[in-house]
Each structure stands twice: as structure tokens, then as C-alpha cells.
Amino acid sequence: MSLLLGGVNMVVYAIFATVSWFIIERAGRRQLYLWGTVGQGLSMVLVFACLIPDTPSAAKGAAVGLFTYIASFGATWLPLPWVSSLITMTWSPLNRRPQLYPAEISPIKTRAKANALSTCSNWLFNFLIVMITPVMISNIGWGTYLFFAIVNACFIPIIYFFYPETKRRSLEEIDIIFAKGYCENMSYVRAAKELPFLADEDIDRMAKRYGLVDANEEEEADVIGIVPPIEKG
């Protein structure tokens, strides 16, 4: 039975992971992060609630919770890192494989370091969860899944208040988002909502407005026919 359940679990995972590739640019990063975290958290609630009675019939509900978890993870958190960090491939957000989002929101100067840090934290948390989960289950039983549910819930306000939307944005536009938030003293989430999609000429104009391009540097670039790089401070 465990072999069968494992196979079904991976089939569900593959299906929803495939779906995610087609919705990431339509739904947006924030929506996938938020709905994925809600889905994962509720799945953990279902798991621990069904384990409390400690009966075979209730345990079936726990299995359903694991399936809904992996479906939520595959359709939301999974593609955000790889296409565009206290939980394994099982219990996200702490194992969130965040290689895409840091690359998008980091300036050129720190992009490589941000990616290195995100990858390192991903595998460190993988190792941590693999080591502590069996111990937690042995000592607190269903409380393990309650803990994972709480961790997911804690990420909802963090995502809502601090994760700006980057869908359909170029890296230059994302630079403008952070410049707008800093110069106009507003949250970056609000800046991302207020900033319309920009054409190349609009990006140049906004870069000048927020001081991302030095005037002398721009004149020299015009003379030799190149576009000066835009970097966040």
C-alpha cells in the first residue's frame, strides 16, 4: 500500500508541477506564493486533524491531506524558484527552492551572491528537515504537522506585505519598482502595483527620474551608441 500511495503521490506531483509552468506568468508570483501557502497550510491542518483520533479510517483523511499538499506545492511554490527556505520537498515555505525570485529582485551587484545564498539555504533546510522530522514524529506525533501548518501560516503576512509582484516585468522594470519605492517612500509591493508596464523609452525616462542613470554616463553612452546599465543602489 505504501508503494502504491507513493506512486500516486508522484503522479499528482508531476501533473500539478506541469500545470504550474503555464500559469506562473498569468497568475503572478504573489498569487502563487499566497494561494500555495494557504493550500499547504490547510493540507497540514487536515493531516494533523485526521491523525488525532488515531484510527485507520481517519488516517485515510491524512493521506488525502498529503496529496493536497503536494498538489498545492507543485502548482505554486515549485515553479517560482526554478522557472522564473523548515519544510522538505514535502513541507514548504522553508524549503522553497528560491533561485528565481532572488535573481529577479536582486541588483546586478548582488545577484550572484543572492542566488548562492538562496541555494545554500535551500539545501541546508532540506538537510535540517530530513534530520528533525523523524524525531518530531516520534516525540510529538500529529503535533509535527500542526507545527508545519503554523510555519506556513506565518509566511502569509510576510508574502503579502513584502513580496512585490514581478510577473511580465523585465529586470530593468523591477529596478524601477525598487527605485520608485525608495524615492517615494512607499512599500515595494505598492510601487509594483502602481507602476504600469513600461516600454524601453519609458524605462529610460523613469531611470533618469529616479537617478538610476548618471547624466554624464548617459551622454557618453549616447556618443558611442550603447545603453548604460541600470542598477539598484
C-alpha positions as YAML, in Angstrom:
chain: A
units: angstrom
residues:
- id: 1
  name: MET
  ca: [0.00, 0.00, 0.00]
- id: 2
  name: SER
  ca: [2.82, 2.43, 0.85]
- id: 3
  name: LEU
  ca: [4.37, 1.78, -2.57]
- id: 4
  name: LEU
  ca: [1.03, 2.47, -4.28]
- id: 5
  name: LEU
  ca: [0.46, 5.67, -2.32]
- id: 6
  name: GLY
  ca: [3.97, 6.82, -3.11]
- id: 7
  name: GLY
  ca: [3.36, 6.26, -6.81]
- id: 8
  name: VAL
  ca: [0.05, 8.13, -6.77]
- id: 9
  name: ASN
  ca: [1.70, 10.94, -4.85]
- id: 10
  name: MET
  ca: [4.36, 11.37, -7.52]
- id: 11
  name: VAL
  ca: [1.80, 11.25, -10.33]
- id: 12
  name: VAL
  ca: [-0.20, 14.02, -8.64]
- id: 13
  name: TYR
  ca: [3.02, 15.97, -8.14]
- id: 14
  name: ALA
  ca: [4.02, 15.64, -11.81]
- id: 15
  name: ILE
  ca: [0.59, 16.73, -13.07]
- id: 16
  name: PHE
  ca: [0.35, 19.85, -10.93]
- id: 17
  name: ALA
  ca: [4.02, 20.74, -11.49]
- id: 18
  name: THR
  ca: [3.35, 20.67, -15.24]
- id: 19
  name: VAL
  ca: [0.29, 22.89, -14.87]
- id: 20
  name: SER
  ca: [2.36, 25.45, -12.96]
- id: 21
  name: TRP
  ca: [4.53, 26.20, -15.97]
- id: 22
  name: PHE
  ca: [1.51, 27.55, -17.84]
- id: 23
  name: ILE
  ca: [0.07, 29.74, -15.07]
- id: 24
  name: ILE
  ca: [3.11, 31.36, -13.48]
- id: 25
  name: GLU
  ca: [3.11, 34.41, -15.78]
- id: 26
  name: ARG
  ca: [-0.68, 34.68, -15.76]
- id: 27
  name: ALA
  ca: [-1.36, 34.34, -12.05]
- id: 28
  name: GLY
  ca: [1.81, 36.11, -10.93]
- id: 29
  name: ARG
  ca: [4.37, 35.34, -8.25]
- id: 30
  name: ARG
  ca: [2.45, 36.86, -5.33]
- id: 31
  name: GLN
  ca: [-0.76, 35.00, -6.08]
- id: 32
  name: LEU
  ca: [1.02, 31.67, -6.45]
- id: 33
  name: TYR
  ca: [3.00, 32.26, -3.26]
- id: 34
  name: LEU
  ca: [-0.09, 33.25, -1.28]
- id: 35
  name: TRP
  ca: [-2.50, 30.61, -2.54]
- id: 36
  name: GLY
  ca: [0.18, 27.95, -2.40]
- id: 37
  name: THR
  ca: [0.98, 28.78, 1.21]
- id: 38
  name: VAL
  ca: [-2.72, 28.73, 2.14]
- id: 39
  name: GLY
  ca: [-3.19, 25.39, 0.39]
- id: 40
  name: GLN
  ca: [-0.15, 23.85, 2.01]
- id: 41
  name: GLY
  ca: [-1.11, 25.13, 5.44]
- id: 42
  name: LEU
  ca: [-4.68, 23.83, 5.18]
- id: 43
  name: SER
  ca: [-3.33, 20.48, 3.97]
- id: 44
  name: MET
  ca: [-1.17, 20.22, 7.08]
- id: 45
  name: VAL
  ca: [-4.21, 21.10, 9.21]
- id: 46
  name: LEU
  ca: [-6.12, 18.27, 7.56]
- id: 47
  name: VAL
  ca: [-3.24, 15.85, 8.17]
- id: 48
  name: PHE
  ca: [-2.82, 16.59, 11.87]
- id: 49
  name: ALA
  ca: [-6.59, 16.73, 12.47]
- id: 50
  name: CYS
  ca: [-7.06, 13.29, 10.90]
- id: 51
  name: LEU
  ca: [-4.19, 11.81, 12.92]
- id: 52
  name: ILE
  ca: [-5.58, 12.91, 16.28]
- id: 53
  name: PRO
  ca: [-8.25, 10.13, 16.50]
- id: 54
  name: ASP
  ca: [-5.55, 7.55, 15.69]
- id: 55
  name: THR
  ca: [-7.94, 5.30, 13.75]
- id: 56
  name: PRO
  ca: [-7.46, 3.65, 10.32]
- id: 57
  name: SER
  ca: [-10.45, 5.46, 8.81]
- id: 58
  name: ALA
  ca: [-9.23, 8.86, 9.98]
- id: 59
  name: ALA
  ca: [-5.74, 8.09, 8.71]
- id: 60
  name: LYS
  ca: [-7.17, 7.97, 5.19]
- id: 61
  name: GLY
  ca: [-8.01, 11.64, 5.55]
- id: 62
  name: ALA
  ca: [-4.38, 12.31, 6.48]
- id: 63
  name: ALA
  ca: [-3.31, 10.65, 3.23]
- id: 64
  name: VAL
  ca: [-5.65, 12.97, 1.34]
- id: 65
  name: GLY
  ca: [-4.02, 15.91, 3.10]
- id: 66
  name: LEU
  ca: [-0.61, 14.81, 1.88]
- id: 67
  name: PHE
  ca: [-1.92, 14.60, -1.67]
- id: 68
  name: THR
  ca: [-3.47, 18.08, -1.50]
- id: 69
  name: TYR
  ca: [-0.22, 19.37, -0.05]
- id: 70
  name: ILE
  ca: [1.91, 18.03, -2.87]
- id: 71
  name: ALA
  ca: [-0.62, 19.35, -5.41]
- id: 72
  name: SER
  ca: [-0.51, 22.83, -3.85]
- id: 73
  name: PHE
  ca: [3.27, 22.78, -3.71]
- id: 74
  name: GLY
  ca: [3.69, 21.54, -7.27]
- id: 75
  name: ALA
  ca: [1.34, 24.14, -8.74]
- id: 76
  name: THR
  ca: [2.65, 27.14, -6.82]
- id: 77
  name: TRP
  ca: [5.92, 27.14, -4.85]
- id: 78
  name: LEU
  ca: [7.74, 24.71, -7.13]
- id: 79
  name: PRO
  ca: [7.84, 26.78, -10.36]
- id: 80
  name: LEU
  ca: [8.61, 30.10, -8.67]
- id: 81
  name: PRO
  ca: [12.19, 29.14, -7.90]
- id: 82
  name: TRP
  ca: [13.08, 27.04, -10.93]
- id: 83
  name: VAL
  ca: [11.19, 28.72, -13.78]
- id: 84
  name: SER
  ca: [11.23, 32.47, -13.38]
- id: 85
  name: SER
  ca: [13.64, 28.29, 2.80]
- id: 86
  name: LEU
  ca: [11.68, 24.22, 7.80]
- id: 87
  name: ILE
  ca: [9.93, 22.01, 5.27]
- id: 88
  name: THR
  ca: [11.30, 19.35, 2.65]
- id: 89
  name: MET
  ca: [10.04, 18.82, -0.80]
- id: 90
  name: THR
  ca: [7.22, 17.94, 1.45]
- id: 91
  name: TRP
  ca: [6.60, 20.93, 3.70]
- id: 92
  name: SER
  ca: [7.38, 24.31, 2.00]
- id: 93
  name: PRO
  ca: [7.87, 27.55, 2.56]
- id: 94
  name: LEU
  ca: [11.12, 26.98, 4.43]
- id: 95
  name: ASN
  ca: [12.31, 24.67, 1.72]
- id: 96
  name: ARG
  ca: [11.20, 26.96, -1.05]
- id: 97
  name: ARG
  ca: [13.97, 26.45, -3.62]
- id: 98
  name: PRO
  ca: [14.09, 30.18, -4.29]
- id: 99
  name: GLN
  ca: [16.51, 30.56, -7.21]
- id: 100
  name: LEU
  ca: [14.21, 32.64, -9.47]
- id: 101
  name: TYR
  ca: [12.76, 35.26, -7.20]
- id: 102
  name: PRO
  ca: [16.08, 36.38, -5.65]
- id: 103
  name: ALA
  ca: [17.55, 36.73, -9.14]
- id: 104
  name: GLU
  ca: [14.65, 38.92, -10.20]
- id: 105
  name: ILE
  ca: [14.63, 41.26, -7.23]
- id: 106
  name: SER
  ca: [18.39, 41.50, -6.64]
- id: 107
  name: PRO
  ca: [20.53, 44.19, -8.28]
- id: 108
  name: ILE
  ca: [23.35, 43.16, -10.59]
- id: 109
  name: LYS
  ca: [25.96, 43.72, -7.90]
- id: 110
  name: THR
  ca: [24.45, 41.16, -5.52]
- id: 111
  name: ARG
  ca: [22.55, 38.83, -7.88]
- id: 112
  name: ALA
  ca: [25.16, 36.07, -7.90]
- id: 113
  name: LYS
  ca: [25.56, 36.23, -4.12]
- id: 114
  name: ALA
  ca: [21.79, 36.22, -3.60]
- id: 115
  name: ASN
  ca: [21.42, 33.13, -5.77]
- id: 116
  name: ALA
  ca: [24.27, 31.42, -3.95]
- id: 117
  name: LEU
  ca: [22.70, 32.24, -0.56]
- id: 118
  name: SER
  ca: [19.24, 31.06, -1.63]
- id: 119
  name: THR
  ca: [20.59, 27.78, -3.00]
- id: 120
  name: CYS
  ca: [22.68, 27.20, 0.11]
- id: 121
  name: SER
  ca: [19.74, 27.91, 2.44]
- id: 122
  name: ASN
  ca: [17.54, 25.57, 0.40]
- id: 123
  name: TRP
  ca: [19.81, 22.56, 0.84]
- id: 124
  name: LEU
  ca: [20.63, 23.38, 4.46]
- id: 125
  name: PHE
  ca: [16.93, 23.40, 5.29]
- id: 126
  name: ASN
  ca: [16.47, 20.21, 3.27]
- id: 127
  name: PHE
  ca: [19.09, 18.57, 5.48]
- id: 128
  name: LEU
  ca: [17.56, 20.04, 8.63]
- id: 129
  name: ILE
  ca: [14.07, 18.75, 7.86]
- id: 130
  name: VAL
  ca: [15.27, 15.31, 6.88]
- id: 131
  name: MET
  ca: [17.06, 15.07, 10.22]
- id: 132
  name: ILE
  ca: [14.42, 16.52, 12.56]
- id: 133
  name: THR
  ca: [11.13, 15.28, 11.06]
- id: 134
  name: PRO
  ca: [11.52, 11.64, 12.21]
- id: 135
  name: VAL
  ca: [12.47, 12.87, 15.67]
- id: 136
  name: MET
  ca: [9.46, 15.20, 15.80]
- id: 137
  name: ILE
  ca: [7.06, 12.49, 14.68]
- id: 138
  name: SER
  ca: [8.45, 10.09, 17.30]
- id: 139
  name: ASN
  ca: [8.08, 12.62, 20.10]
- id: 140
  name: ILE
  ca: [5.05, 14.78, 19.30]
- id: 141
  name: GLY
  ca: [3.23, 12.73, 16.64]
- id: 142
  name: TRP
  ca: [0.49, 14.73, 14.91]
- id: 143
  name: GLY
  ca: [1.91, 17.88, 16.50]
- id: 144
  name: THR
  ca: [4.60, 17.74, 13.81]
- id: 145
  name: TYR
  ca: [2.05, 18.61, 11.15]
- id: 146
  name: LEU
  ca: [0.50, 21.28, 13.35]
- id: 147
  name: PHE
  ca: [3.94, 22.86, 13.54]
- id: 148
  name: PHE
  ca: [4.29, 22.79, 9.75]
- id: 149
  name: ALA
  ca: [0.82, 24.33, 9.39]
- id: 150
  name: ILE
  ca: [1.79, 27.19, 11.72]
- id: 151
  name: VAL
  ca: [5.02, 27.79, 9.79]
- id: 152
  name: ASN
  ca: [3.06, 28.09, 6.55]
- id: 153
  name: ALA
  ca: [0.58, 30.47, 8.19]
- id: 154
  name: CYS
  ca: [3.42, 32.68, 9.42]
- id: 155
  name: PHE
  ca: [4.58, 33.21, 5.86]
- id: 156
  name: ILE
  ca: [1.28, 34.63, 4.63]
- id: 157
  name: PRO
  ca: [1.72, 38.17, 6.08]
- id: 158
  name: ILE
  ca: [5.40, 38.14, 5.07]
- id: 159
  name: ILE
  ca: [4.49, 37.42, 1.45]
- id: 160
  name: TYR
  ca: [1.56, 39.83, 1.45]
- id: 161
  name: PHE
  ca: [3.47, 42.81, 2.83]
- id: 162
  name: PHE
  ca: [7.00, 42.28, 1.49]
- id: 163
  name: TYR
  ca: [6.89, 40.34, -1.82]
- id: 164
  name: PRO
  ca: [6.42, 42.70, -4.81]
- id: 165
  name: GLU
  ca: [4.83, 41.30, -7.94]
- id: 166
  name: THR
  ca: [7.26, 40.76, -10.82]
- id: 167
  name: LYS
  ca: [5.18, 38.94, -13.44]
- id: 168
  name: ARG
  ca: [5.72, 40.11, -17.01]
- id: 169
  name: ARG
  ca: [8.38, 42.53, -15.82]
- id: 170
  name: SER
  ca: [11.85, 42.92, -17.27]
- id: 171
  name: LEU
  ca: [14.79, 43.18, -14.89]
- id: 172
  name: GLU
  ca: [15.03, 46.88, -15.74]
- id: 173
  name: GLU
  ca: [11.39, 47.40, -14.75]
- id: 174
  name: ILE
  ca: [11.98, 45.61, -11.46]
- id: 175
  name: ASP
  ca: [14.87, 48.02, -10.82]
- id: 176
  name: ILE
  ca: [12.41, 50.87, -11.37]
- id: 177
  name: ILE
  ca: [9.98, 49.33, -8.87]
- id: 178
  name: PHE
  ca: [12.57, 49.42, -6.10]
- id: 179
  name: ALA
  ca: [13.75, 52.89, -7.10]
- id: 180
  name: LYS
  ca: [10.16, 54.16, -7.02]
- id: 181
  name: GLY
  ca: [9.54, 52.62, -3.61]
- id: 182
  name: TYR
  ca: [12.74, 54.10, -2.19]
- id: 183
  name: CYS
  ca: [12.45, 57.58, -3.70]
- id: 184
  name: GLU
  ca: [8.72, 57.98, -2.99]
- id: 185
  name: ASN
  ca: [8.92, 56.37, 0.46]
- id: 186
  name: MET
  ca: [6.35, 53.66, -0.21]
- id: 187
  name: SER
  ca: [6.35, 49.90, 0.12]
- id: 188
  name: TYR
  ca: [7.77, 47.98, -2.80]
- id: 189
  name: VAL
  ca: [4.56, 45.99, -3.02]
- id: 190
  name: ARG
  ca: [2.61, 49.21, -3.57]
- id: 191
  name: ALA
  ca: [5.24, 50.50, -6.00]
- id: 192
  name: ALA
  ca: [4.87, 47.34, -8.09]
- id: 193
  name: LYS
  ca: [1.08, 47.75, -8.16]
- id: 194
  name: GLU
  ca: [1.22, 51.41, -9.17]
- id: 195
  name: LEU
  ca: [3.92, 51.11, -11.82]
- id: 196
  name: PRO
  ca: [2.46, 50.37, -15.26]
- id: 197
  name: PHE
  ca: [4.22, 48.08, -17.71]
- id: 198
  name: LEU
  ca: [6.95, 50.10, -19.38]
- id: 199
  name: ALA
  ca: [8.29, 50.29, -22.91]
- id: 200
  name: ASP
  ca: [12.03, 50.78, -23.44]
- id: 201
  name: GLU
  ca: [11.72, 54.55, -23.75]
- id: 202
  name: ASP
  ca: [9.61, 54.65, -20.57]
- id: 203
  name: ILE
  ca: [12.27, 52.67, -18.72]
- id: 204
  name: ASP
  ca: [14.92, 55.16, -19.80]
- id: 205
  name: ARG
  ca: [12.76, 58.08, -18.71]
- id: 206
  name: MET
  ca: [11.96, 56.54, -15.32]
- id: 207
  name: ALA
  ca: [15.60, 55.59, -14.80]
- id: 208
  name: LYS
  ca: [16.60, 59.23, -15.27]
- id: 209
  name: ARG
  ca: [13.78, 60.37, -12.98]
- id: 210
  name: TYR
  ca: [14.88, 58.14, -10.12]
- id: 211
  name: GLY
  ca: [18.61, 58.67, -10.65]
- id: 212
  name: LEU
  ca: [19.44, 55.15, -11.81]
- id: 213
  name: VAL
  ca: [21.41, 56.51, -14.78]
- id: 214
  name: ASP
  ca: [24.09, 59.13, -14.27]
- id: 215
  name: ALA
  ca: [23.74, 62.08, -16.65]
- id: 216
  name: ASN
  ca: [27.40, 62.06, -17.70]
- id: 217
  name: GLU
  ca: [27.33, 58.31, -18.14]
- id: 218
  name: GLU
  ca: [24.25, 58.64, -20.33]
- id: 219
  name: GLU
  ca: [25.88, 61.28, -22.57]
- id: 220
  name: GLU
  ca: [28.95, 59.10, -23.03]
- id: 221
  name: ALA
  ca: [26.75, 56.12, -23.85]
- id: 222
  name: ASP
  ca: [24.83, 58.14, -26.46]
- id: 223
  name: VAL
  ca: [28.09, 59.15, -28.12]
- id: 224
  name: ILE
  ca: [29.35, 55.58, -28.52]
- id: 225
  name: GLY
  ca: [25.88, 54.14, -29.12]
- id: 226
  name: ILE
  ca: [25.38, 51.86, -26.13]
- id: 227
  name: VAL
  ca: [22.74, 51.68, -23.43]
- id: 228
  name: PRO
  ca: [24.11, 52.33, -19.92]
- id: 229
  name: PRO
  ca: [23.32, 49.63, -17.37]
- id: 230
  name: ILE
  ca: [20.57, 50.29, -14.82]
- id: 231
  name: GLU
  ca: [21.33, 49.18, -11.30]
- id: 232
  name: LYS
  ca: [19.56, 49.49, -8.00]
- id: 233
  name: GLY
  ca: [21.54, 51.24, -5.31]
...
